[in-house]
C-alpha cells in the first residue's frame, strides 16, 4: 500500500485546515478535497451542532471515526479532519497508515480569534470558550505532534503554507 496517496490535515479548530485543503486541492492535479466534517453532516443529514445537541458528543465521535475509516481507504485525497479526530488511537493509526499527516500549528489566541465569531463549534459552547480551547489544545497537542510534519502557520501567508506542504509531500514521495 502506498500510504503517500493522501494528504491529511490535522489541528485545532481555526487552524485553517479547510482553507489550506481547498488550496492544496487546486494546486495538486488529480487530488480530491474531502472535508470530513462536511461528510459527517451529509451522512447524518444534520449539522454538527445539531448532532451534538440531539445525540451527544460520543455519538458524533462514532460518526467521526467511521468517516475517518471510510475516507482513509480511498486514495489521492486532501483530507481535512475535525480538530478532535486525533483523540481516538484507532483514528490516529488509520490516518498514519493511509496518508502523510500535516499538523497546522497556530497559537491559541489566533485560533480563538478565528473561531469566536462563528457559532458552529459545540466544543466551545462553554461559559469560558477561550479556556475550553486552551484545555482542548493542551490535551491534544501530543497527538498533533505525532504528525509527519508540523507546519508553523503563524505569520505565514496561506500560499506559503500550501507551498511548504506540497514541497514536503513531494520530497517524501520521492524518498520512499
Ligand atoms: C471539533 C472540531 C470541529 C468539528 C466538531 C468538533 C473538535 O472541526 O469536528 O465541532 O472537537 O475540535 P474543525 O476543527 O474543523 O472546526
Short mmCIF file of N, CA and C and ligand atoms in Angstrom, two decimals:
data_model
loop_
_atom_site.label_atom_id
_atom_site.label_comp_id
_atom_site.label_asym_id
_atom_site.label_seq_id
_atom_site.Cartn_x
_atom_site.Cartn_y
_atom_site.Cartn_z
N UNK A 1 0.84 -1.21 0.00
CA UNK A 1 0.00 0.00 0.00
C UNK A 1 0.87 1.25 0.00
N UNK A 2 0.54 2.20 -0.88
CA UNK A 2 1.29 3.44 -0.88
C UNK A 2 0.59 4.47 0.00
N UNK A 3 1.15 4.62 1.20
CA UNK A 3 0.47 5.49 2.16
C UNK A 3 0.55 6.96 1.76
N UNK A 4 1.45 7.26 0.83
CA UNK A 4 1.59 8.66 0.45
C UNK A 4 0.59 9.09 -0.60
N UNK A 5 -0.51 8.44 -0.67
CA UNK A 5 -1.51 8.86 -1.64
C UNK A 5 -2.63 9.70 -1.04
N UNK A 6 -2.50 10.04 0.22
CA UNK A 6 -3.42 11.00 0.82
C UNK A 6 -2.60 12.04 1.59
N UNK A 7 -3.11 13.25 1.57
CA UNK A 7 -2.54 14.29 2.42
C UNK A 7 -3.59 14.56 3.49
N UNK A 8 -3.19 14.41 4.75
CA UNK A 8 -4.17 14.55 5.82
C UNK A 8 -3.79 15.76 6.69
N UNK A 9 -4.76 16.66 6.85
CA UNK A 9 -4.51 17.87 7.63
C UNK A 9 -5.15 17.73 9.00
N UNK A 10 -4.33 17.94 10.03
CA UNK A 10 -4.86 17.88 11.39
C UNK A 10 -4.54 19.19 12.12
N UNK A 11 -5.25 19.42 13.21
CA UNK A 11 -5.00 20.63 14.00
C UNK A 11 -6.30 21.13 14.59
N UNK A 12 -6.16 22.11 15.46
CA UNK A 12 -7.32 22.63 16.18
C UNK A 12 -8.29 23.37 15.27
N UNK A 13 -9.50 23.56 15.80
CA UNK A 13 -10.48 24.42 15.14
C UNK A 13 -9.82 25.77 14.86
N UNK A 14 -10.01 26.28 13.67
CA UNK A 14 -9.50 27.62 13.36
C UNK A 14 -8.06 27.63 12.86
N UNK A 15 -7.45 26.46 12.68
CA UNK A 15 -6.04 26.47 12.24
C UNK A 15 -5.92 26.60 10.73
N UNK A 16 -7.05 26.52 10.01
CA UNK A 16 -7.01 26.75 8.56
C UNK A 16 -7.04 25.48 7.72
N UNK A 17 -7.44 24.36 8.32
CA UNK A 17 -7.44 23.08 7.58
C UNK A 17 -8.28 23.15 6.29
N UNK A 18 -9.47 23.74 6.40
CA UNK A 18 -10.35 23.76 5.21
C UNK A 18 -9.79 24.70 4.14
N UNK A 19 -9.38 25.87 4.54
CA UNK A 19 -8.85 26.83 3.55
C UNK A 19 -7.61 26.27 2.87
N UNK A 20 -6.69 25.76 3.69
CA UNK A 20 -5.45 25.20 3.13
C UNK A 20 -5.79 23.96 2.27
N UNK A 21 -6.73 23.17 2.73
CA UNK A 21 -7.15 21.98 1.99
C UNK A 21 -7.65 22.31 0.60
N UNK A 22 -8.50 23.34 0.51
CA UNK A 22 -9.02 23.76 -0.80
C UNK A 22 -7.89 24.22 -1.72
N UNK A 23 -6.96 24.98 -1.14
CA UNK A 23 -5.86 25.50 -1.96
C UNK A 23 -4.95 24.36 -2.45
N UNK A 24 -4.74 23.38 -1.57
CA UNK A 24 -3.90 22.23 -1.96
C UNK A 24 -4.57 21.46 -3.10
N UNK A 25 -5.87 21.35 -3.00
CA UNK A 25 -6.64 20.64 -4.00
C UNK A 25 -6.47 21.30 -5.37
N UNK A 26 -6.46 22.65 -5.37
CA UNK A 26 -6.28 23.37 -6.65
C UNK A 26 -4.86 23.17 -7.17
N UNK A 27 -3.93 23.03 -6.27
CA UNK A 27 -2.50 23.00 -6.63
C UNK A 27 -2.05 21.61 -7.10
N UNK A 28 -2.67 20.57 -6.57
CA UNK A 28 -2.19 19.22 -6.88
C UNK A 28 -3.16 18.55 -7.86
N UNK A 29 -2.70 18.29 -9.07
CA UNK A 29 -3.59 17.69 -10.05
C UNK A 29 -4.06 16.31 -9.62
N UNK A 30 -5.28 15.99 -9.95
CA UNK A 30 -5.86 14.66 -9.69
C UNK A 30 -6.16 14.36 -8.22
N UNK A 31 -5.97 15.34 -7.37
CA UNK A 31 -6.34 15.11 -5.98
C UNK A 31 -7.72 15.69 -5.71
N UNK A 32 -8.44 15.01 -4.83
CA UNK A 32 -9.79 15.47 -4.49
C UNK A 32 -9.80 15.95 -3.05
N UNK A 33 -10.51 17.04 -2.80
CA UNK A 33 -10.57 17.56 -1.44
C UNK A 33 -11.77 16.98 -0.68
N UNK A 34 -11.52 16.50 0.51
CA UNK A 34 -12.60 15.97 1.34
C UNK A 34 -12.55 16.62 2.72
N UNK A 35 -13.67 17.18 3.13
CA UNK A 35 -13.77 17.75 4.46
C UNK A 35 -14.60 16.77 5.30
N UNK A 36 -13.95 16.12 6.25
CA UNK A 36 -14.65 15.05 6.99
C UNK A 36 -15.86 15.56 7.77
N UNK A 37 -15.79 16.80 8.26
CA UNK A 37 -16.96 17.34 8.97
C UNK A 37 -18.16 17.46 8.04
N UNK A 38 -17.89 17.88 6.81
CA UNK A 38 -18.98 18.01 5.83
C UNK A 38 -19.57 16.63 5.51
N UNK A 39 -18.69 15.63 5.43
CA UNK A 39 -19.15 14.27 5.13
C UNK A 39 -20.01 13.73 6.28
N UNK A 40 -19.61 14.05 7.51
CA UNK A 40 -20.40 13.61 8.67
C UNK A 40 -21.79 14.26 8.60
N UNK A 41 -21.83 15.52 8.27
CA UNK A 41 -23.13 16.23 8.19
C UNK A 41 -24.00 15.64 7.08
N UNK A 42 -23.37 15.30 5.96
CA UNK A 42 -24.14 14.70 4.85
C UNK A 42 -24.75 13.38 5.28
N UNK A 43 -23.91 12.57 5.92
CA UNK A 43 -24.32 11.24 6.35
C UNK A 43 -25.45 11.32 7.40
N UNK A 44 -25.29 12.23 8.36
CA UNK A 44 -26.27 12.34 9.45
C UNK A 44 -27.49 13.17 9.05
N UNK A 45 -27.35 13.88 7.94
CA UNK A 45 -28.40 14.83 7.49
C UNK A 45 -28.72 15.85 8.58
N UNK A 46 -27.70 16.24 9.31
CA UNK A 46 -27.83 17.25 10.37
C UNK A 46 -26.53 18.05 10.40
N UNK A 47 -26.61 19.24 10.97
CA UNK A 47 -25.37 19.99 11.16
C UNK A 47 -24.64 19.43 12.38
N UNK A 48 -23.37 19.78 12.51
CA UNK A 48 -22.61 19.28 13.67
C UNK A 48 -23.21 19.79 14.99
N UNK A 49 -23.56 21.08 15.10
CA UNK A 49 -24.21 21.49 16.36
C UNK A 49 -25.49 20.71 16.65
N UNK A 50 -26.24 20.36 15.61
CA UNK A 50 -27.47 19.56 15.83
C UNK A 50 -27.12 18.16 16.33
N UNK A 51 -26.09 17.57 15.76
CA UNK A 51 -25.68 16.22 16.21
C UNK A 51 -25.29 16.27 17.69
N UNK A 52 -24.45 17.25 18.05
CA UNK A 52 -24.03 17.37 19.46
C UNK A 52 -25.24 17.58 20.37
N UNK A 53 -26.17 18.46 19.94
CA UNK A 53 -27.31 18.81 20.81
C UNK A 53 -28.29 17.64 20.94
N UNK A 54 -28.52 16.94 19.83
CA UNK A 54 -29.56 15.90 19.85
C UNK A 54 -29.02 14.52 20.25
N UNK A 55 -27.79 14.23 19.84
CA UNK A 55 -27.28 12.86 20.03
C UNK A 55 -26.07 12.79 20.96
N UNK A 56 -25.45 13.92 21.23
CA UNK A 56 -24.32 13.95 22.16
C UNK A 56 -22.96 13.81 21.48
N UNK A 57 -21.92 14.18 22.23
CA UNK A 57 -20.57 14.15 21.65
C UNK A 57 -20.12 12.72 21.32
N UNK A 58 -20.47 11.76 22.20
CA UNK A 58 -19.98 10.39 21.97
C UNK A 58 -20.48 9.86 20.62
N UNK A 59 -21.73 10.18 20.31
CA UNK A 59 -22.29 9.74 19.02
C UNK A 59 -21.57 10.43 17.86
N UNK A 60 -21.32 11.74 18.03
CA UNK A 60 -20.57 12.45 16.99
C UNK A 60 -19.21 11.78 16.77
N UNK A 61 -18.53 11.40 17.87
CA UNK A 61 -17.19 10.78 17.74
C UNK A 61 -17.27 9.43 17.03
N UNK A 62 -18.38 8.72 17.23
CA UNK A 62 -18.55 7.45 16.49
C UNK A 62 -18.66 7.72 14.99
N UNK A 63 -19.49 8.71 14.65
CA UNK A 63 -19.63 9.06 13.23
C UNK A 63 -18.29 9.52 12.66
N UNK A 64 -17.57 10.27 13.48
CA UNK A 64 -16.28 10.79 13.03
C UNK A 64 -15.31 9.63 12.72
N UNK A 65 -15.27 8.64 13.63
CA UNK A 65 -14.37 7.50 13.42
C UNK A 65 -14.74 6.74 12.16
N UNK A 66 -16.05 6.55 11.93
CA UNK A 66 -16.47 5.83 10.73
C UNK A 66 -16.05 6.60 9.47
N UNK A 67 -16.17 7.92 9.56
CA UNK A 67 -15.83 8.74 8.40
C UNK A 67 -14.32 8.72 8.14
N UNK A 68 -13.53 8.78 9.22
CA UNK A 68 -12.07 8.69 9.07
C UNK A 68 -11.73 7.36 8.37
N UNK A 69 -12.32 6.31 8.88
CA UNK A 69 -12.06 4.96 8.36
C UNK A 69 -12.43 4.87 6.87
N UNK A 70 -13.61 5.39 6.55
CA UNK A 70 -14.11 5.28 5.18
C UNK A 70 -13.22 6.05 4.19
N UNK A 71 -12.91 7.31 4.53
CA UNK A 71 -12.19 8.12 3.54
C UNK A 71 -10.70 7.79 3.48
N UNK A 72 -10.13 7.31 4.59
CA UNK A 72 -8.71 6.95 4.53
C UNK A 72 -8.49 5.76 3.59
N UNK A 73 -9.53 5.01 3.33
CA UNK A 73 -9.39 3.88 2.42
C UNK A 73 -9.28 4.27 0.96
N UNK A 74 -9.69 5.50 0.63
CA UNK A 74 -9.55 5.96 -0.75
C UNK A 74 -8.17 6.59 -0.92
N UNK A 75 -7.84 6.90 -2.14
CA UNK A 75 -6.52 7.48 -2.42
C UNK A 75 -6.64 8.84 -3.12
N UNK A 76 -5.53 9.52 -3.25
CA UNK A 76 -5.45 10.81 -3.97
C UNK A 76 -6.38 11.87 -3.41
N UNK A 77 -6.37 11.96 -2.09
CA UNK A 77 -7.24 12.97 -1.49
C UNK A 77 -6.45 13.91 -0.58
N UNK A 78 -6.96 15.12 -0.50
CA UNK A 78 -6.54 16.02 0.56
C UNK A 78 -7.67 15.96 1.58
N UNK A 79 -7.35 15.44 2.77
CA UNK A 79 -8.41 15.22 3.76
C UNK A 79 -8.28 16.23 4.90
N UNK A 80 -9.33 17.01 5.11
CA UNK A 80 -9.27 17.87 6.30
C UNK A 80 -10.13 17.25 7.40
N UNK A 81 -9.52 17.10 8.57
CA UNK A 81 -10.17 16.39 9.68
C UNK A 81 -10.71 17.38 10.70
N UNK A 82 -11.65 16.97 11.50
CA UNK A 82 -12.11 17.81 12.62
C UNK A 82 -11.03 17.84 13.69
N UNK A 83 -11.00 18.91 14.48
CA UNK A 83 -9.94 19.08 15.47
C UNK A 83 -9.79 17.94 16.46
N UNK A 84 -10.89 17.22 16.72
CA UNK A 84 -10.84 16.17 17.74
C UNK A 84 -10.60 14.77 17.17
N UNK A 85 -10.42 14.70 15.86
CA UNK A 85 -10.28 13.37 15.22
C UNK A 85 -9.05 12.61 15.70
N UNK A 86 -8.07 13.34 16.23
CA UNK A 86 -6.83 12.69 16.67
C UNK A 86 -6.95 12.02 18.04
N UNK A 87 -8.05 12.28 18.72
CA UNK A 87 -8.11 11.80 20.11
C UNK A 87 -8.19 10.28 20.22
N UNK A 88 -8.89 9.65 19.28
CA UNK A 88 -9.00 8.19 19.38
C UNK A 88 -7.78 7.52 18.74
N UNK A 89 -7.15 6.60 19.47
CA UNK A 89 -5.94 5.95 18.94
C UNK A 89 -6.21 5.24 17.61
N UNK A 90 -7.42 4.67 17.46
CA UNK A 90 -7.69 3.96 16.20
C UNK A 90 -7.75 4.92 15.01
N UNK A 91 -8.23 6.14 15.25
CA UNK A 91 -8.23 7.13 14.16
C UNK A 91 -6.80 7.50 13.79
N UNK A 92 -5.97 7.69 14.82
CA UNK A 92 -4.58 8.08 14.54
C UNK A 92 -3.88 6.97 13.75
N UNK A 93 -4.15 5.74 14.13
CA UNK A 93 -3.49 4.61 13.45
C UNK A 93 -3.91 4.56 11.98
N UNK A 94 -5.18 4.72 11.70
CA UNK A 94 -5.66 4.66 10.31
C UNK A 94 -5.09 5.81 9.49
N UNK A 95 -5.05 6.97 10.10
CA UNK A 95 -4.52 8.12 9.37
C UNK A 95 -3.03 7.92 9.04
N UNK A 96 -2.29 7.41 10.03
CA UNK A 96 -0.85 7.18 9.82
C UNK A 96 -0.61 6.18 8.71
N UNK A 97 -1.44 5.17 8.69
CA UNK A 97 -1.31 4.08 7.73
C UNK A 97 -1.62 4.53 6.30
N UNK A 98 -2.47 5.53 6.19
CA UNK A 98 -3.02 5.87 4.88
C UNK A 98 -2.72 7.27 4.37
N UNK A 99 -1.78 7.93 4.99
CA UNK A 99 -1.51 9.28 4.48
C UNK A 99 -0.28 9.90 5.09
N UNK A 100 0.10 11.01 4.49
CA UNK A 100 1.13 11.85 5.10
C UNK A 100 0.38 12.92 5.88
N UNK A 101 0.74 13.03 7.16
CA UNK A 101 -0.05 13.89 8.04
C UNK A 101 0.67 15.21 8.32
N UNK A 102 -0.08 16.29 8.13
CA UNK A 102 0.45 17.63 8.39
C UNK A 102 -0.34 18.26 9.52
N UNK A 103 0.38 18.71 10.54
CA UNK A 103 -0.25 19.43 11.66
C UNK A 103 -0.11 20.93 11.40
N UNK A 104 -1.24 21.61 11.26
CA UNK A 104 -1.22 23.06 11.08
C UNK A 104 -1.26 23.70 12.47
N UNK A 105 -0.12 24.22 12.86
CA UNK A 105 0.04 24.72 14.23
C UNK A 105 -0.18 26.23 14.31
N UNK A 106 -0.98 26.65 15.27
CA UNK A 106 -1.18 28.08 15.49
C UNK A 106 -1.34 28.33 16.99
N UNK A 107 -1.12 29.56 17.41
CA UNK A 107 -1.27 29.90 18.83
C UNK A 107 -2.74 29.89 19.22
N UNK A 108 -2.96 29.65 20.49
CA UNK A 108 -4.35 29.53 20.95
C UNK A 108 -5.11 30.84 20.73
N UNK A 109 -4.43 31.96 20.84
CA UNK A 109 -5.11 33.25 20.66
C UNK A 109 -5.56 33.41 19.20
N UNK A 110 -4.68 33.04 18.30
CA UNK A 110 -5.02 33.12 16.86
C UNK A 110 -6.21 32.21 16.57
N UNK A 111 -6.15 31.01 17.10
CA UNK A 111 -7.23 30.04 16.86
C UNK A 111 -8.54 30.61 17.37
N UNK A 112 -8.48 31.12 18.58
CA UNK A 112 -9.70 31.61 19.20
C UNK A 112 -10.25 32.81 18.44
N UNK A 113 -9.39 33.72 18.05
CA UNK A 113 -9.84 34.90 17.29
C UNK A 113 -10.55 34.49 16.00
N UNK A 114 -10.07 33.42 15.39
CA UNK A 114 -10.67 32.98 14.13
C UNK A 114 -12.04 32.34 14.31
N UNK A 115 -12.22 31.66 15.42
CA UNK A 115 -13.50 30.92 15.55
C UNK A 115 -14.54 31.64 16.41
N UNK A 116 -14.11 32.68 17.13
CA UNK A 116 -15.03 33.26 18.12
C UNK A 116 -16.27 33.90 17.49
N UNK A 117 -16.15 34.32 16.22
CA UNK A 117 -17.30 34.97 15.59
C UNK A 117 -18.31 33.96 15.05
N UNK A 118 -17.90 32.70 14.99
CA UNK A 118 -18.82 31.70 14.46
C UNK A 118 -19.51 30.98 15.62
N UNK A 119 -20.62 30.36 15.31
CA UNK A 119 -21.35 29.70 16.42
C UNK A 119 -21.58 28.23 16.08
N UNK A 120 -20.61 27.65 15.37
CA UNK A 120 -20.82 26.26 14.93
C UNK A 120 -19.81 25.29 15.53
N UNK A 121 -19.20 25.67 16.67
CA UNK A 121 -18.22 24.79 17.30
C UNK A 121 -18.72 24.37 18.68
N UNK A 122 -19.49 23.27 18.76
CA UNK A 122 -20.09 22.88 20.05
C UNK A 122 -19.07 22.65 21.17
N UNK A 123 -17.84 22.29 20.82
CA UNK A 123 -16.84 22.07 21.88
C UNK A 123 -16.52 23.38 22.61
N UNK A 124 -16.94 24.50 22.00
CA UNK A 124 -16.68 25.80 22.65
C UNK A 124 -17.96 26.40 23.24
N UNK A 125 -19.03 25.64 23.24
CA UNK A 125 -20.25 26.13 23.87
C UNK A 125 -20.10 25.97 25.38
N UNK A 126 -19.25 26.78 25.95
CA UNK A 126 -18.95 26.72 27.38
C UNK A 126 -19.00 28.14 27.93
N UNK A 127 -19.04 28.22 29.25
CA UNK A 127 -19.07 29.54 29.86
C UNK A 127 -17.84 30.36 29.46
N UNK A 128 -16.68 29.66 29.45
CA UNK A 128 -15.45 30.35 29.05
C UNK A 128 -14.83 29.61 27.85
N UNK A 129 -15.24 30.00 26.64
CA UNK A 129 -14.79 29.27 25.45
C UNK A 129 -13.28 29.32 25.22
N UNK A 130 -12.66 30.42 25.61
CA UNK A 130 -11.20 30.53 25.43
C UNK A 130 -10.48 29.49 26.31
N UNK A 131 -10.97 29.35 27.55
CA UNK A 131 -10.40 28.34 28.45
C UNK A 131 -10.62 26.94 27.87
N UNK A 132 -11.81 26.74 27.31
CA UNK A 132 -12.14 25.43 26.72
C UNK A 132 -11.17 25.13 25.57
N UNK A 133 -10.89 26.14 24.78
CA UNK A 133 -9.95 25.97 23.66
C UNK A 133 -8.56 25.59 24.18
N UNK A 134 -8.12 26.31 25.24
CA UNK A 134 -6.78 26.04 25.81
C UNK A 134 -6.71 24.61 26.34
N UNK A 135 -7.76 24.20 27.02
CA UNK A 135 -7.77 22.85 27.61
C UNK A 135 -7.72 21.80 26.51
N UNK A 136 -8.49 22.01 25.45
CA UNK A 136 -8.50 21.04 24.35
C UNK A 136 -7.12 20.97 23.69
N UNK A 137 -6.52 22.12 23.46
CA UNK A 137 -5.21 22.14 22.81
C UNK A 137 -4.17 21.43 23.69
N UNK A 138 -4.23 21.69 25.00
CA UNK A 138 -3.27 21.06 25.91
C UNK A 138 -3.42 19.54 25.87
N UNK A 139 -4.68 19.08 25.78
CA UNK A 139 -4.93 17.63 25.76
C UNK A 139 -4.48 17.00 24.42
N UNK A 140 -4.66 17.76 23.34
CA UNK A 140 -4.44 17.17 22.01
C UNK A 140 -3.05 17.37 21.42
N UNK A 141 -2.32 18.33 21.97
CA UNK A 141 -1.06 18.70 21.32
C UNK A 141 -0.13 17.50 21.11
N UNK A 142 -0.05 16.61 22.10
CA UNK A 142 0.85 15.45 21.96
C UNK A 142 0.45 14.59 20.75
N UNK A 143 -0.86 14.56 20.45
CA UNK A 143 -1.32 13.76 19.30
C UNK A 143 -1.03 14.49 18.00
N UNK A 144 -1.26 15.80 18.02
CA UNK A 144 -0.96 16.58 16.82
C UNK A 144 0.52 16.44 16.45
N UNK A 145 1.36 16.42 17.49
CA UNK A 145 2.81 16.39 17.24
C UNK A 145 3.28 15.06 16.66
N UNK A 146 2.42 14.06 16.68
CA UNK A 146 2.79 12.78 16.04
C UNK A 146 2.75 12.88 14.52
N UNK A 147 2.27 14.02 14.00
CA UNK A 147 2.17 14.20 12.54
C UNK A 147 3.53 14.01 11.88
N UNK A 148 3.52 13.69 10.59
CA UNK A 148 4.79 13.58 9.86
C UNK A 148 5.48 14.94 9.80
N UNK A 149 4.67 15.99 9.65
CA UNK A 149 5.22 17.34 9.57
C UNK A 149 4.37 18.30 10.39
N UNK A 150 5.08 19.16 11.14
CA UNK A 150 4.39 20.25 11.83
C UNK A 150 4.62 21.52 11.03
N UNK A 151 3.54 22.14 10.61
CA UNK A 151 3.66 23.36 9.82
C UNK A 151 3.29 24.54 10.71
N UNK A 152 4.29 25.38 10.98
CA UNK A 152 4.03 26.58 11.78
C UNK A 152 3.28 27.56 10.90
N UNK A 153 2.08 27.94 11.29
CA UNK A 153 1.28 28.79 10.40
C UNK A 153 1.30 30.27 10.80
N UNK A 154 1.78 30.55 12.02
CA UNK A 154 1.80 31.95 12.46
C UNK A 154 2.68 32.77 11.53
N UNK A 155 2.22 33.95 11.22
CA UNK A 155 2.99 34.93 10.41
C UNK A 155 3.34 34.40 9.02
N UNK A 156 2.59 33.45 8.53
CA UNK A 156 2.84 32.98 7.16
C UNK A 156 1.62 33.25 6.30
N UNK A 157 1.87 33.58 5.04
CA UNK A 157 0.76 33.72 4.09
C UNK A 157 0.23 32.32 3.79
N UNK A 158 -1.05 32.28 3.43
CA UNK A 158 -1.65 30.98 3.10
C UNK A 158 -0.88 30.24 2.01
N UNK A 159 -0.46 31.01 1.00
CA UNK A 159 0.22 30.35 -0.11
C UNK A 159 1.57 29.76 0.29
N UNK A 160 2.22 30.43 1.26
CA UNK A 160 3.50 29.88 1.77
C UNK A 160 3.24 28.54 2.45
N UNK A 161 2.16 28.48 3.20
CA UNK A 161 1.82 27.24 3.92
C UNK A 161 1.56 26.12 2.91
N UNK A 162 0.82 26.47 1.87
CA UNK A 162 0.48 25.48 0.85
C UNK A 162 1.75 24.97 0.16
N UNK A 163 2.64 25.92 -0.20
CA UNK A 163 3.89 25.53 -0.86
C UNK A 163 4.72 24.60 0.02
N UNK A 164 4.78 24.94 1.31
CA UNK A 164 5.57 24.14 2.24
C UNK A 164 5.03 22.70 2.28
N UNK A 165 3.72 22.57 2.31
CA UNK A 165 3.12 21.23 2.37
C UNK A 165 3.41 20.47 1.07
N UNK A 166 3.23 21.14 -0.06
CA UNK A 166 3.47 20.47 -1.35
C UNK A 166 4.93 20.02 -1.43
N UNK A 167 5.84 20.91 -1.02
CA UNK A 167 7.28 20.56 -1.09
C UNK A 167 7.61 19.35 -0.22
N UNK A 168 7.13 19.38 1.02
CA UNK A 168 7.42 18.26 1.92
C UNK A 168 6.81 16.97 1.38
N UNK A 169 5.61 17.09 0.87
CA UNK A 169 4.92 15.90 0.37
C UNK A 169 5.69 15.30 -0.81
N UNK A 170 6.11 16.18 -1.72
CA UNK A 170 6.83 15.67 -2.90
C UNK A 170 8.17 15.07 -2.53
N UNK A 171 8.87 15.73 -1.60
CA UNK A 171 10.17 15.19 -1.16
C UNK A 171 9.99 13.79 -0.60
N UNK A 172 8.96 13.67 0.22
CA UNK A 172 8.71 12.39 0.88
C UNK A 172 8.32 11.31 -0.13
N UNK A 173 7.54 11.72 -1.11
CA UNK A 173 7.09 10.79 -2.13
C UNK A 173 8.28 10.22 -2.91
N UNK A 174 9.25 11.09 -3.20
CA UNK A 174 10.39 10.65 -3.98
C UNK A 174 11.41 9.87 -3.17
N UNK A 175 11.36 10.09 -1.84
CA UNK A 175 12.30 9.40 -0.97
C UNK A 175 11.92 7.94 -0.79
N UNK A 176 10.62 7.67 -0.71
CA UNK A 176 10.16 6.30 -0.39
C UNK A 176 10.31 5.32 -1.57
C1 LIG B 1 -14.26 19.66 16.83
C2 LIG B 1 -13.86 20.38 15.73
C3 LIG B 1 -14.73 20.66 14.59
C4 LIG B 1 -15.82 19.60 14.49
C5 LIG B 1 -16.53 19.45 15.79
C6 LIG B 1 -15.61 19.03 16.93
C7 LIG B 1 -13.30 19.46 17.95
O1 LIG B 1 -13.98 20.69 13.38
O2 LIG B 1 -15.29 18.36 14.09
O3 LIG B 1 -17.16 20.68 16.08
O4 LIG B 1 -13.54 18.57 18.79
O5 LIG B 1 -12.27 20.18 17.99
P1 LIG B 1 -12.95 21.86 12.97
O6 LIG B 1 -11.62 21.53 13.62
O7 LIG B 1 -12.87 21.77 11.51
O8 LIG B 1 -13.52 23.13 13.46
#
